[in-house]
Coordinates of C-alpha atoms in Angstrom, one line a residue:
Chain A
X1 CA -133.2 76.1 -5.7
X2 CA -135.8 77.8 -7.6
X3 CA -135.7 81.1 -5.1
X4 CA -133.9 83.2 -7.6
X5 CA -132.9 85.8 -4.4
X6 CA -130.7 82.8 -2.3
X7 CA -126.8 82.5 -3.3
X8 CA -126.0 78.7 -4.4
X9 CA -122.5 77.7 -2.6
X10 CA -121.8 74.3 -3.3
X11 CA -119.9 72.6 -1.4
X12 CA -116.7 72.3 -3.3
X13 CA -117.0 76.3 -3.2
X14 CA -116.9 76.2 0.6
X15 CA -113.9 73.9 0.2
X16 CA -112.0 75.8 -2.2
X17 CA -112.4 79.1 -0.1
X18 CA -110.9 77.9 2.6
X19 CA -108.2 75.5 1.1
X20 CA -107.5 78.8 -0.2
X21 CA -107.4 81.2 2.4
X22 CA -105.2 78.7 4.0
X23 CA -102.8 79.0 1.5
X24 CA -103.1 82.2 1.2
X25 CA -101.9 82.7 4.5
X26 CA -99.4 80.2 4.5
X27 CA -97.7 82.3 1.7
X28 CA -98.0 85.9 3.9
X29 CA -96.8 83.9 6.5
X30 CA -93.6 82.6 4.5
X31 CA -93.1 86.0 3.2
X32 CA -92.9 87.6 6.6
X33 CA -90.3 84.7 7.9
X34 CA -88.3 85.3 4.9
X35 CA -87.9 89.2 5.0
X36 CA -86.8 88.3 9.0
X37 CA -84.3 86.2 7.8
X38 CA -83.3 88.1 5.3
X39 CA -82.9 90.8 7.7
X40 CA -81.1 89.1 10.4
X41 CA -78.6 87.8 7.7
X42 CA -78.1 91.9 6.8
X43 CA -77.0 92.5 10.1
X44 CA -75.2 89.6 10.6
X45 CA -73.3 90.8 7.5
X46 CA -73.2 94.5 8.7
X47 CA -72.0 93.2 12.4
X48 CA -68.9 91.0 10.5
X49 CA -68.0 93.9 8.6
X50 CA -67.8 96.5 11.6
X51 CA -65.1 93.6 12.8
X52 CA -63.3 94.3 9.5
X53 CA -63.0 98.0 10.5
X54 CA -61.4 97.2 13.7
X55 CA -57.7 95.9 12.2
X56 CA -56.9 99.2 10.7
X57 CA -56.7 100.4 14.3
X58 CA -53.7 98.6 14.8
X59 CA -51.3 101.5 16.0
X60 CA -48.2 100.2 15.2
X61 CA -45.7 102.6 16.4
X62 CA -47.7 105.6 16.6
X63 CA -49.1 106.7 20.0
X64 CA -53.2 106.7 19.2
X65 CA -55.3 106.8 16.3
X66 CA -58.6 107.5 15.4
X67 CA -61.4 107.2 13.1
X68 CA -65.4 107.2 12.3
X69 CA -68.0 105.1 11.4
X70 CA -70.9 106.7 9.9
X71 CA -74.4 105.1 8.5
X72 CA -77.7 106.0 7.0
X73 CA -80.0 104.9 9.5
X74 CA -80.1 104.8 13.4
X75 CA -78.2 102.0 14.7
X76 CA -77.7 99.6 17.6
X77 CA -74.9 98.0 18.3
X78 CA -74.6 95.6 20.6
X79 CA -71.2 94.0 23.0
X80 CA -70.8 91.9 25.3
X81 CA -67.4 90.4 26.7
X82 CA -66.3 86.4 28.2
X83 CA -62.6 85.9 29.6
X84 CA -63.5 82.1 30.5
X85 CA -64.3 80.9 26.9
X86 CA -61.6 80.4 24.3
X87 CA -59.0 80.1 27.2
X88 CA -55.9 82.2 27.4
X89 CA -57.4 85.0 25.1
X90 CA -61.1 85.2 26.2
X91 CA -63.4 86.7 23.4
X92 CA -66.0 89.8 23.3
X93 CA -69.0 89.7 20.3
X94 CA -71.1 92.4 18.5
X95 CA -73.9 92.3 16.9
X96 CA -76.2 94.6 14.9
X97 CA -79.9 96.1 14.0
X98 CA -80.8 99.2 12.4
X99 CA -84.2 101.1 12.6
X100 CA -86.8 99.7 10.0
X101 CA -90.6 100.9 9.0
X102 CA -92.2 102.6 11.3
X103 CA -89.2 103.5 14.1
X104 CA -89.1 100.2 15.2
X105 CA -85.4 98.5 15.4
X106 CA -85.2 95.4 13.0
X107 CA -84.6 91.7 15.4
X108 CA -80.6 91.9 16.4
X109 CA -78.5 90.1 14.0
X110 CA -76.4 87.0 14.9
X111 CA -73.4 87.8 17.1
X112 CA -69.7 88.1 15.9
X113 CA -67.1 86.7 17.7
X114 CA -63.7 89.2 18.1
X115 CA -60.7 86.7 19.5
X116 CA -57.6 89.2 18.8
X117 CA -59.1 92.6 19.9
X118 CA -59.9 94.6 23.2
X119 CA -62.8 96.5 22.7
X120 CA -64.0 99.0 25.3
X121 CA -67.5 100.1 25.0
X122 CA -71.0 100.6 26.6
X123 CA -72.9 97.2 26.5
X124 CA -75.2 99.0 23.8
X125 CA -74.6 101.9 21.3
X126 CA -77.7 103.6 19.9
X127 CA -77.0 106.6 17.2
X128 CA -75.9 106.9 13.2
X129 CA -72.1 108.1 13.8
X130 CA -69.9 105.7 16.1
X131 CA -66.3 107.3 17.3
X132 CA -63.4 104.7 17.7
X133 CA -59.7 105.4 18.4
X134 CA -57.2 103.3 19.9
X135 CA -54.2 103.9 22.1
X136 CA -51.2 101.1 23.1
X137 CA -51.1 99.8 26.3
X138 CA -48.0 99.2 27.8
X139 CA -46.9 96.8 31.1
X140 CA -44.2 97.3 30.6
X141 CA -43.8 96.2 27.2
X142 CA -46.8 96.6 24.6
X143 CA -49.8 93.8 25.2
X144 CA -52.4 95.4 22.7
X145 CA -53.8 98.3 21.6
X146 CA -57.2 99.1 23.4
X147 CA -59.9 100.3 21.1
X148 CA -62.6 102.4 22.6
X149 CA -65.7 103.4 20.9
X150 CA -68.2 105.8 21.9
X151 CA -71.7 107.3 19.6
X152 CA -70.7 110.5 18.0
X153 CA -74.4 111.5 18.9
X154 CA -73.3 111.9 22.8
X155 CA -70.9 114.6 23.8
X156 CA -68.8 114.4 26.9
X157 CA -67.8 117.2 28.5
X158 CA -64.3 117.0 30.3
X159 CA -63.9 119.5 33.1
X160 CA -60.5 120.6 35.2
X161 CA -58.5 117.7 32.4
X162 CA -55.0 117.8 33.1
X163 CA -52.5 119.5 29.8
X164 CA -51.4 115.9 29.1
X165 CA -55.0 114.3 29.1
X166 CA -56.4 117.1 26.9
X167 CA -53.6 117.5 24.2
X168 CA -53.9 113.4 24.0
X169 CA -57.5 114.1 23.0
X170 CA -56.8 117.0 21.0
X171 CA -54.1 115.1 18.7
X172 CA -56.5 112.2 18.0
X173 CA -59.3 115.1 16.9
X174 CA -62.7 113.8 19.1
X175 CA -64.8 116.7 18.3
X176 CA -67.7 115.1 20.4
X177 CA -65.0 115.6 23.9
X178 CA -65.9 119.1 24.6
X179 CA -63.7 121.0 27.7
X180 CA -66.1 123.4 28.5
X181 CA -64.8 127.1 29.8
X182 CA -66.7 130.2 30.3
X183 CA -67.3 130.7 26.5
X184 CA -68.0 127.3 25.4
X185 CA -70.8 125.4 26.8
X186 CA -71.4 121.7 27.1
X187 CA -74.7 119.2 27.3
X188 CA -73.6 115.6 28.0
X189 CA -72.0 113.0 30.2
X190 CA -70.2 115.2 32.6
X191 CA -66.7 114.0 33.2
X192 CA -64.7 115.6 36.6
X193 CA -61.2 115.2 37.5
X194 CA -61.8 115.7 41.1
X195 CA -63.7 114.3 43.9
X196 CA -65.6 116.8 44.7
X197 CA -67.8 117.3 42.0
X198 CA -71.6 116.5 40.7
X199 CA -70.2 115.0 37.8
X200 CA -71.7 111.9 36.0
X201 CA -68.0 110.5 36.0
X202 CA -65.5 111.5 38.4
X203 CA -61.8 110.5 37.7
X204 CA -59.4 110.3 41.3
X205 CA -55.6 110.2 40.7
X206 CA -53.9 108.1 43.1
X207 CA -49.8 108.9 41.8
X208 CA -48.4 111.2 44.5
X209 CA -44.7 109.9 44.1
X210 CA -42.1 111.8 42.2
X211 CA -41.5 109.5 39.0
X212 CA -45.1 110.6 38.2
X213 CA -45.7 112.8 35.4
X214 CA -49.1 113.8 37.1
X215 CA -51.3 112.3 39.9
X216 CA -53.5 110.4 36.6
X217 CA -50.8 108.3 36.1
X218 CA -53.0 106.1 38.2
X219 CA -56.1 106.0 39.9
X220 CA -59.5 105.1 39.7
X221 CA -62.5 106.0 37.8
X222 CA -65.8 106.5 39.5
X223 CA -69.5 105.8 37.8
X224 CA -71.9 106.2 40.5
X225 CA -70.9 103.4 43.0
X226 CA -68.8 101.4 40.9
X227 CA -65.1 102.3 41.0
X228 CA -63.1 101.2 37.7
X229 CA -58.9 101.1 38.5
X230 CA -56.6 102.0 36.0
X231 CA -53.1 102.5 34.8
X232 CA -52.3 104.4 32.2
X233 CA -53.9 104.8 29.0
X234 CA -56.3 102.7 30.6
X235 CA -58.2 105.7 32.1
X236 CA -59.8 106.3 28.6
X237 CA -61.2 102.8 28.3
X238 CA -63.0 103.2 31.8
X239 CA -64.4 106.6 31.4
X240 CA -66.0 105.0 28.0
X241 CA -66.6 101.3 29.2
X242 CA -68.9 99.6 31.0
X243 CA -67.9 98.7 34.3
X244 CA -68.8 94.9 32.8
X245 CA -66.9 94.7 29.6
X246 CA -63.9 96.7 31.1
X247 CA -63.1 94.7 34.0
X248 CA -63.5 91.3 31.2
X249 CA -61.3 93.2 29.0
X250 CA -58.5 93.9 31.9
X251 CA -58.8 90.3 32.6
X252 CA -57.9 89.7 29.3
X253 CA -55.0 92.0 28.7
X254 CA -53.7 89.8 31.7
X255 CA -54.2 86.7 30.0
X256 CA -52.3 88.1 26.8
X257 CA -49.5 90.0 28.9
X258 CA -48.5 86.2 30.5
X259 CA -48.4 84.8 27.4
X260 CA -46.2 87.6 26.0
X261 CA -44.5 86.8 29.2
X262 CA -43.3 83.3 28.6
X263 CA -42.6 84.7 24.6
X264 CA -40.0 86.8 26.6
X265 CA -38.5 84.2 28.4
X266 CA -37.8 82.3 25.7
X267 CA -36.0 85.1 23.6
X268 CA -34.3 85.7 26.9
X269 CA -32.8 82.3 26.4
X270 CA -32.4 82.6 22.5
X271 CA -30.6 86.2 23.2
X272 CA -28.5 85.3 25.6
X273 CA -26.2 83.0 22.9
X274 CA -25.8 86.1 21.3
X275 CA -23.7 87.8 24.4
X276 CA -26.2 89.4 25.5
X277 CA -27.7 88.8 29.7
X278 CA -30.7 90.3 30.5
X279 CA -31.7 90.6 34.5
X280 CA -35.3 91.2 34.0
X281 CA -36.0 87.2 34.2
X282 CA -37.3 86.9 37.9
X283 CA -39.1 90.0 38.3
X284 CA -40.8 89.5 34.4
X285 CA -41.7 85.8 36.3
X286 CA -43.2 87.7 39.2
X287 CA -45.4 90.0 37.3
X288 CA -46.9 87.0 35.3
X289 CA -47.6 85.3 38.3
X290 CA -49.4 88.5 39.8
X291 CA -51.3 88.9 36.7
X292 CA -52.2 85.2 36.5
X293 CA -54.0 85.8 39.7
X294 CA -55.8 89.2 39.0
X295 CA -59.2 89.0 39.8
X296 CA -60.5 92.6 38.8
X297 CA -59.3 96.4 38.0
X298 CA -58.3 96.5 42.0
X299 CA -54.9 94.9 41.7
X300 CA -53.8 96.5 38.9
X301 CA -52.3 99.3 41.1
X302 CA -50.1 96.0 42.5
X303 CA -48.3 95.7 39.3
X304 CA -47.1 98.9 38.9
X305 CA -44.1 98.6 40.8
X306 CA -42.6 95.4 38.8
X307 CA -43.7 97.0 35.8
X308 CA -41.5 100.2 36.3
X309 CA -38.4 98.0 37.9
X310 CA -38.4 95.7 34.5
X311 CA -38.5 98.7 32.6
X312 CA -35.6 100.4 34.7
X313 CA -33.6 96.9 33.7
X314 CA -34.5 96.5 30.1
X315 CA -33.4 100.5 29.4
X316 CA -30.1 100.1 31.7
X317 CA -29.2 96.9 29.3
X318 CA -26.5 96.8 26.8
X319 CA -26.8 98.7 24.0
X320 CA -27.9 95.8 21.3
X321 CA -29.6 93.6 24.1
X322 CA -32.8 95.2 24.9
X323 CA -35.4 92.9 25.2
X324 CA -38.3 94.9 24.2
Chain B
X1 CA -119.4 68.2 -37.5
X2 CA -122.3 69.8 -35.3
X3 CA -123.2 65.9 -35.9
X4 CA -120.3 64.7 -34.5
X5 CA -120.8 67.7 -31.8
X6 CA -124.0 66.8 -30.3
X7 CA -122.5 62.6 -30.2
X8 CA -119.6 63.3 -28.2
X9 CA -122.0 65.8 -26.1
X10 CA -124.6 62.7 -26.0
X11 CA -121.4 60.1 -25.1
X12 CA -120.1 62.8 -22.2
X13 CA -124.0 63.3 -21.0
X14 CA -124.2 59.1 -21.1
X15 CA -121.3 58.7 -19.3
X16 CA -122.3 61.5 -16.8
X17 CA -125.5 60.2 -16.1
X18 CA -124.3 56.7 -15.7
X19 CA -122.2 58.6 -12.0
X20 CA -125.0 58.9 -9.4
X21 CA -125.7 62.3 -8.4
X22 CA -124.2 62.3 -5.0
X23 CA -120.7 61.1 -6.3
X24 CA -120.2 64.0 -8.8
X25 CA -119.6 66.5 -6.0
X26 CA -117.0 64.3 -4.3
X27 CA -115.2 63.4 -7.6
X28 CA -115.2 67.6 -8.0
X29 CA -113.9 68.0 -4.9
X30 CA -111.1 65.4 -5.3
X31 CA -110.1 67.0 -7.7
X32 CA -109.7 70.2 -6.7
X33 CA -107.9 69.0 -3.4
X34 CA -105.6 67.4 -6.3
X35 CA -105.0 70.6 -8.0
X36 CA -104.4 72.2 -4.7
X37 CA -101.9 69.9 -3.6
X38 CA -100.3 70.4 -6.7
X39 CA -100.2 73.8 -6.8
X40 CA -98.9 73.9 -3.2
X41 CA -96.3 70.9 -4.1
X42 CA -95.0 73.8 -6.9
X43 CA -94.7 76.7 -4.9
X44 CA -92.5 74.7 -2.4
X45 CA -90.6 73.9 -4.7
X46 CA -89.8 77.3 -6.2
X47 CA -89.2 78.3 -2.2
X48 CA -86.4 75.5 -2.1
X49 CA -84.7 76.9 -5.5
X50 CA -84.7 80.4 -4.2
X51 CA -83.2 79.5 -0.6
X52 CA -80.7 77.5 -2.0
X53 CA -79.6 80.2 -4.6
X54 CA -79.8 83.3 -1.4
X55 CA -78.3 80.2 0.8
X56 CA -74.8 80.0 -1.9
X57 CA -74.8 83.9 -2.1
X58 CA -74.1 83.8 2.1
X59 CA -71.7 81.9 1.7
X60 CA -69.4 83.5 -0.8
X61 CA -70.3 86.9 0.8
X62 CA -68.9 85.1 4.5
X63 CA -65.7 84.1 2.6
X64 CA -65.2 87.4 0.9
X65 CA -65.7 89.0 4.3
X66 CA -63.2 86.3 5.9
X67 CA -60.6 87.1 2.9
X68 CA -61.0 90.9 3.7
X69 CA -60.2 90.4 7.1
X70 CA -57.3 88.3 6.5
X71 CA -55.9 90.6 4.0
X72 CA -56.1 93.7 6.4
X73 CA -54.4 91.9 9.2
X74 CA -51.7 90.5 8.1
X75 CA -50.4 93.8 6.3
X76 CA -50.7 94.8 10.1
X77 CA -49.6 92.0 11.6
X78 CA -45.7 92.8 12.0
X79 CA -46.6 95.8 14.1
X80 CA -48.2 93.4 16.3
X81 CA -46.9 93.0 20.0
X82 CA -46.3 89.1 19.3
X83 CA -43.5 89.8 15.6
X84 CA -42.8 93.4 16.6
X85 CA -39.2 94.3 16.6
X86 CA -37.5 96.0 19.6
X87 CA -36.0 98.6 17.8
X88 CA -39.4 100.6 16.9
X89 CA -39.1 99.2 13.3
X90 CA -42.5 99.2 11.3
X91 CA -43.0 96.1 9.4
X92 CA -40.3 94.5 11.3
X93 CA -40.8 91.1 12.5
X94 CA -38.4 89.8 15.9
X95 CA -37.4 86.1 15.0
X96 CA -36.2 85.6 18.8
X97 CA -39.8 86.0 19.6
X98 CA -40.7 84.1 16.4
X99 CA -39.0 80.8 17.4
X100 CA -41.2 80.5 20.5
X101 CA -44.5 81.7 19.2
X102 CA -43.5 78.4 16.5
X103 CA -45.8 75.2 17.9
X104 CA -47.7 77.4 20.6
X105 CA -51.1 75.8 20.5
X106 CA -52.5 78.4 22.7
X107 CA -52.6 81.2 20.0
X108 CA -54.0 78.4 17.3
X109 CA -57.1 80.0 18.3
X110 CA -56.3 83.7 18.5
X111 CA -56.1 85.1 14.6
X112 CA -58.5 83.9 12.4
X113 CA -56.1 82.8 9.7
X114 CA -56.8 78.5 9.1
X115 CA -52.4 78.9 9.3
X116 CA -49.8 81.4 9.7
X117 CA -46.2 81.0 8.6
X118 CA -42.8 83.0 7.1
X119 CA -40.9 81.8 5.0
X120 CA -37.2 83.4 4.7
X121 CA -35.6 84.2 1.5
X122 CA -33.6 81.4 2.0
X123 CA -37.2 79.6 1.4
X124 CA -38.5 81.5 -1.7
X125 CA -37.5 79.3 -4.1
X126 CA -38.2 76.3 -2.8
X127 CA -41.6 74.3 -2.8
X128 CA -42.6 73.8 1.0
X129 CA -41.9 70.4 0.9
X130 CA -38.1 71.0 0.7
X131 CA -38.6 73.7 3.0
X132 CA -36.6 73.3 6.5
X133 CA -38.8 73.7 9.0
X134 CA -37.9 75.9 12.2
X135 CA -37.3 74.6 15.5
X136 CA -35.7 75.7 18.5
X137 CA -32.6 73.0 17.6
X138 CA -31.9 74.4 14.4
X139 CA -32.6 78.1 14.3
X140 CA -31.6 80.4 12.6
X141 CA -30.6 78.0 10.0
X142 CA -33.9 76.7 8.5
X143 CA -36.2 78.1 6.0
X144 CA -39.8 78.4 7.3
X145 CA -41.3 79.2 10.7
X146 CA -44.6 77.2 11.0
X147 CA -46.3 79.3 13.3
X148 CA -50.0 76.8 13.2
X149 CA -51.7 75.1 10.8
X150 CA -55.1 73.9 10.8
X151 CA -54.6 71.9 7.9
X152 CA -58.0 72.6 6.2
X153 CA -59.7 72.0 3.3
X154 CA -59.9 74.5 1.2
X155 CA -57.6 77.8 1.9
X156 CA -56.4 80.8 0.0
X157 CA -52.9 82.2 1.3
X158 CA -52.6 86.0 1.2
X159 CA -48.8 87.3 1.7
X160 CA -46.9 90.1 3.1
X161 CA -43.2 91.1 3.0
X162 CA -41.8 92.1 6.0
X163 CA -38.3 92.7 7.2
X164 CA -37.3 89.7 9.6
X165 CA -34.4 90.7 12.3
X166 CA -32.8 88.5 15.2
X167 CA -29.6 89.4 17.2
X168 CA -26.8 88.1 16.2
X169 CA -23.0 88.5 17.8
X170 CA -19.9 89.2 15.6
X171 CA -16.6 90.9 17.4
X172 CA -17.7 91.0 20.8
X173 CA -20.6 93.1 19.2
X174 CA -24.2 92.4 19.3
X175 CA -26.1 93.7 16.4
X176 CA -29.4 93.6 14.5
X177 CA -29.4 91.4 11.3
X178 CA -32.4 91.7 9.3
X179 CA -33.0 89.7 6.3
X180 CA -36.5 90.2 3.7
X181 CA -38.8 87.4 4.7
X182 CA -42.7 86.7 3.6
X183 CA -45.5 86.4 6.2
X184 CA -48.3 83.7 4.7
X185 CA -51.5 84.0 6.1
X186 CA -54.5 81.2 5.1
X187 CA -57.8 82.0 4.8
X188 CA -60.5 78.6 4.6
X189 CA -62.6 79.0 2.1
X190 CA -65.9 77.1 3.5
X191 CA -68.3 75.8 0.8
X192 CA -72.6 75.1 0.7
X193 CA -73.1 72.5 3.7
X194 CA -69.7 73.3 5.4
X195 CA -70.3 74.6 9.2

């Protein structure tokens, strides 16, 4: 005690250092858990909002639309798609993160459910600019309108597109769809309309009869080994899918196009006090029941037949009595 | 005064020296483990008044967002493939198809609206109480369809007009009557504690 050179520390010194340090890092640690949270909520937020965007794609009566998403940081957004939960309609979810300090991406936010929409995308988006446009999809009469998004940051480059396919894409303005030609190059997903190609997706048209307006009426789309069938307007949502969420989101549309079905039926019944005697009953009956049993992209092709037949009936009605 | 000084200075040193020597250190330290506890007891307690205050801010941002979405859908809803008309009529809802969607628990689930109904002019001045309800048995002479209702709580309705047509037979001719008709759309409104 009397060495004048030695440091005194009591011990209620000792003590109060490190009751304090504890504290101390109790409070960083708080901190840290509440700008997560805080963060997570952000993107929950963000993700429920994105949903918001998705209604004005409604196309009504008009044969596509289109539109843009822009934001101020680099984004992820993530999708993922379930036919067997919330039974007929099946549901997909999103959810969000952006890039924080340091380029690291911030922890994903919770996941938002989407019951009433068919969203065709890659399981994950990376990029600031996201592209969305949506086109109707008819069997024979309208089930829903398929939105398909894609990053803005990725071109795809369209080779040997038939006049119909590119004047579609033209009229709904996707700047990042290049068709490349001898003046204008292209870096991107390469997308062929032919089989023989080295193309990153090759598109196969399988309509060879002569109520076809070209052989992509229907076909197949190709990603490496997996083969995606479509009809349709349908082509666009697998060339931008994944294989995963597009085959859950044709099981869907299946779902939705028997319960429009039965909807049918009934107004069948309702319309037919009002002199009118539609024919389009037992073949409408067989095309739900084919569609009940889909089990993938594969047997689409199988309802193409019923499809055109109930549309032969519904136009040949009486003038008045159209169904649909 | 430095009188009185040095006697409260003497009572303090008394009472002091009346504590043995190896006590004083634990009463210090009790009492700094007191004043920690305290302080800690405080800051905890500010932590609970913030979360509470962010915690109410979520929720009113989830029911603005919920409102948002309700709004934007059911100005779009008519154009939907479940009301559209058949006669490529924008904001044109198909009563035919109406009647069965009425009572159809599997699309209870589908929109997010807590209820959806539309009431036809024959309805808008009536309180929904007098309202005659639509059913298969008395269509088209009623004055609401009830397509679901959740029957929540709490629930703002947002509203839409929409042109409401069915077919209807007059001279061996079958026609499209169209009357004006509201779509009503509920949105709940979920409070603090309310999953």
């Amino acid at each position: 005690m009397k060495n004048k050179k030695a440091i005194e520390m009591g011990f209620n010194w000792l003590f109060a250092i490190i009751v304090g340090g504890f504290i101390l890092f109790l409070a960083i640690y708080a901190s840290g858990k509440f700008i997560r949270t805080s963060e997570k909520t952000l993107y929950t937020e963000t993700a429920a909002k994105l949903v918001v965007l998705l209604d004005p794609m409604e196309t009504g009566l008009a044969s596509g639309k289109s539109s843009e998403i822009n934001f101020n940081k680099e984004t992820k957004t993530f999708y993922d798609c379930n036919s067997l939960i919330n039974k007929p309609f099946g549901r997909q979810r999103i959810s969000f993160s952006e890039k924080t300090f340091g380029e690291k991406y911030g922890e994903e936010g919770e996941k938002i459910s989407i019951k009433d929409r068919y969203v065709f995308v890659e399981n994950l988006i990376e990029g600031r600019r996201l592209s969305l446009f949506s086109k109707p999809f008819f069997m024979p009469f309208k089930i829903a309108d398929l939105i398909i998004i894609s990053s803005k940051d990725n071109n795809y480059c369209f080779y040997d597109t038939p006049e119909e396919i590119k004047k579609d894409i033209e009229d709904l303005n996707l700047d990042h769809i290049i068709f490349p030609n001898s003046t204008i190059k292209c870096s991107g997903t390469k997308v062929c309309f032919s089989k023989n190609s080295k193309c990153d997706i090759k598109i196969i048209g399988m309509c060879e009869d002569s109520s076809c307006e070209n052989d992509y009426d229907y076909g197949y789309v190709q990603k490496g080994k997996e083969k995606l069938y479509y009809v349709n307007d349908l082509i666009y949502a697998a060339i931008f899918s994944s294989s995963e969420i597009y085959e859950c989101n044709i099981k869907r549309l299946m779902s939705k196009l028997n319960e429009l079905g039965g909807i049918y039926l009934n107004k069948v019944n309702i319309i037919e006090r009002k002199g009118c005697y539609p024919t389009l009953q037992t073949k409408l009956i067989i095309m739900m029941n084919k569609a009940k049993e889909l089990d993938s992209s594969d047997d689409l092709i199988f309802l193409i037949e019923q499809t055109k037949e109930i549309d032969q009936i519904n136009e040949e009605g009486k003038t008045g009595c159209r169904l649909y | 005064m430095k009188q009185k000084k040095s006697n409260s200075r003497f009572n303090f040193e008394i009472k002091l020296t009346k504590i043995p020597k190896s006590k004083r250190s634990q009463l210090k330290i009790q009492e700094m483990a007191f004043m920690l506890l305290a302080v800690v007891l405080f800051f905890i307690l500010v932590g609970l008044f913030i979360v509470s205050v962010i915690y109410s801010n979520l929720y009113k941002e989830a029911n603005l967002i919920s409102e948002s979405r309700t709004l934007s859908l059911v100005t779009n809803l008519a154009d939907s493939p479940e009301f559209s008309c058949s006669t490529y009529k924008s904001n044109c809802v198909d009563s035919d198809k109406l009647i069965s969607l009425v009572g159809r628990k599997t699309y209870e689930n589908f929109w997010p609206f807590s209820s959806l109904k539309l009431v036809k002019s024959t309805g808008f001045d009536k309180a929904e109480e007098e309202m005659l309800k639509c059913t298969i048995a008395n269509y088209p002479n009623c004055d609401i369809f009830v397509v679901y209702d959740r029957e929540v709580k709490n629930e703002k309705a947002i509203s839409s007009f929409v042109a409401l047509c069915r077919k209807e037979l007059e001279n061996e001719y079958t026609y499209d009557k169209c009357e004006i008709a509201k779509l009503v759309a509920g949105t709940e409104i979920k409070e603090q504690g309310e999953r």
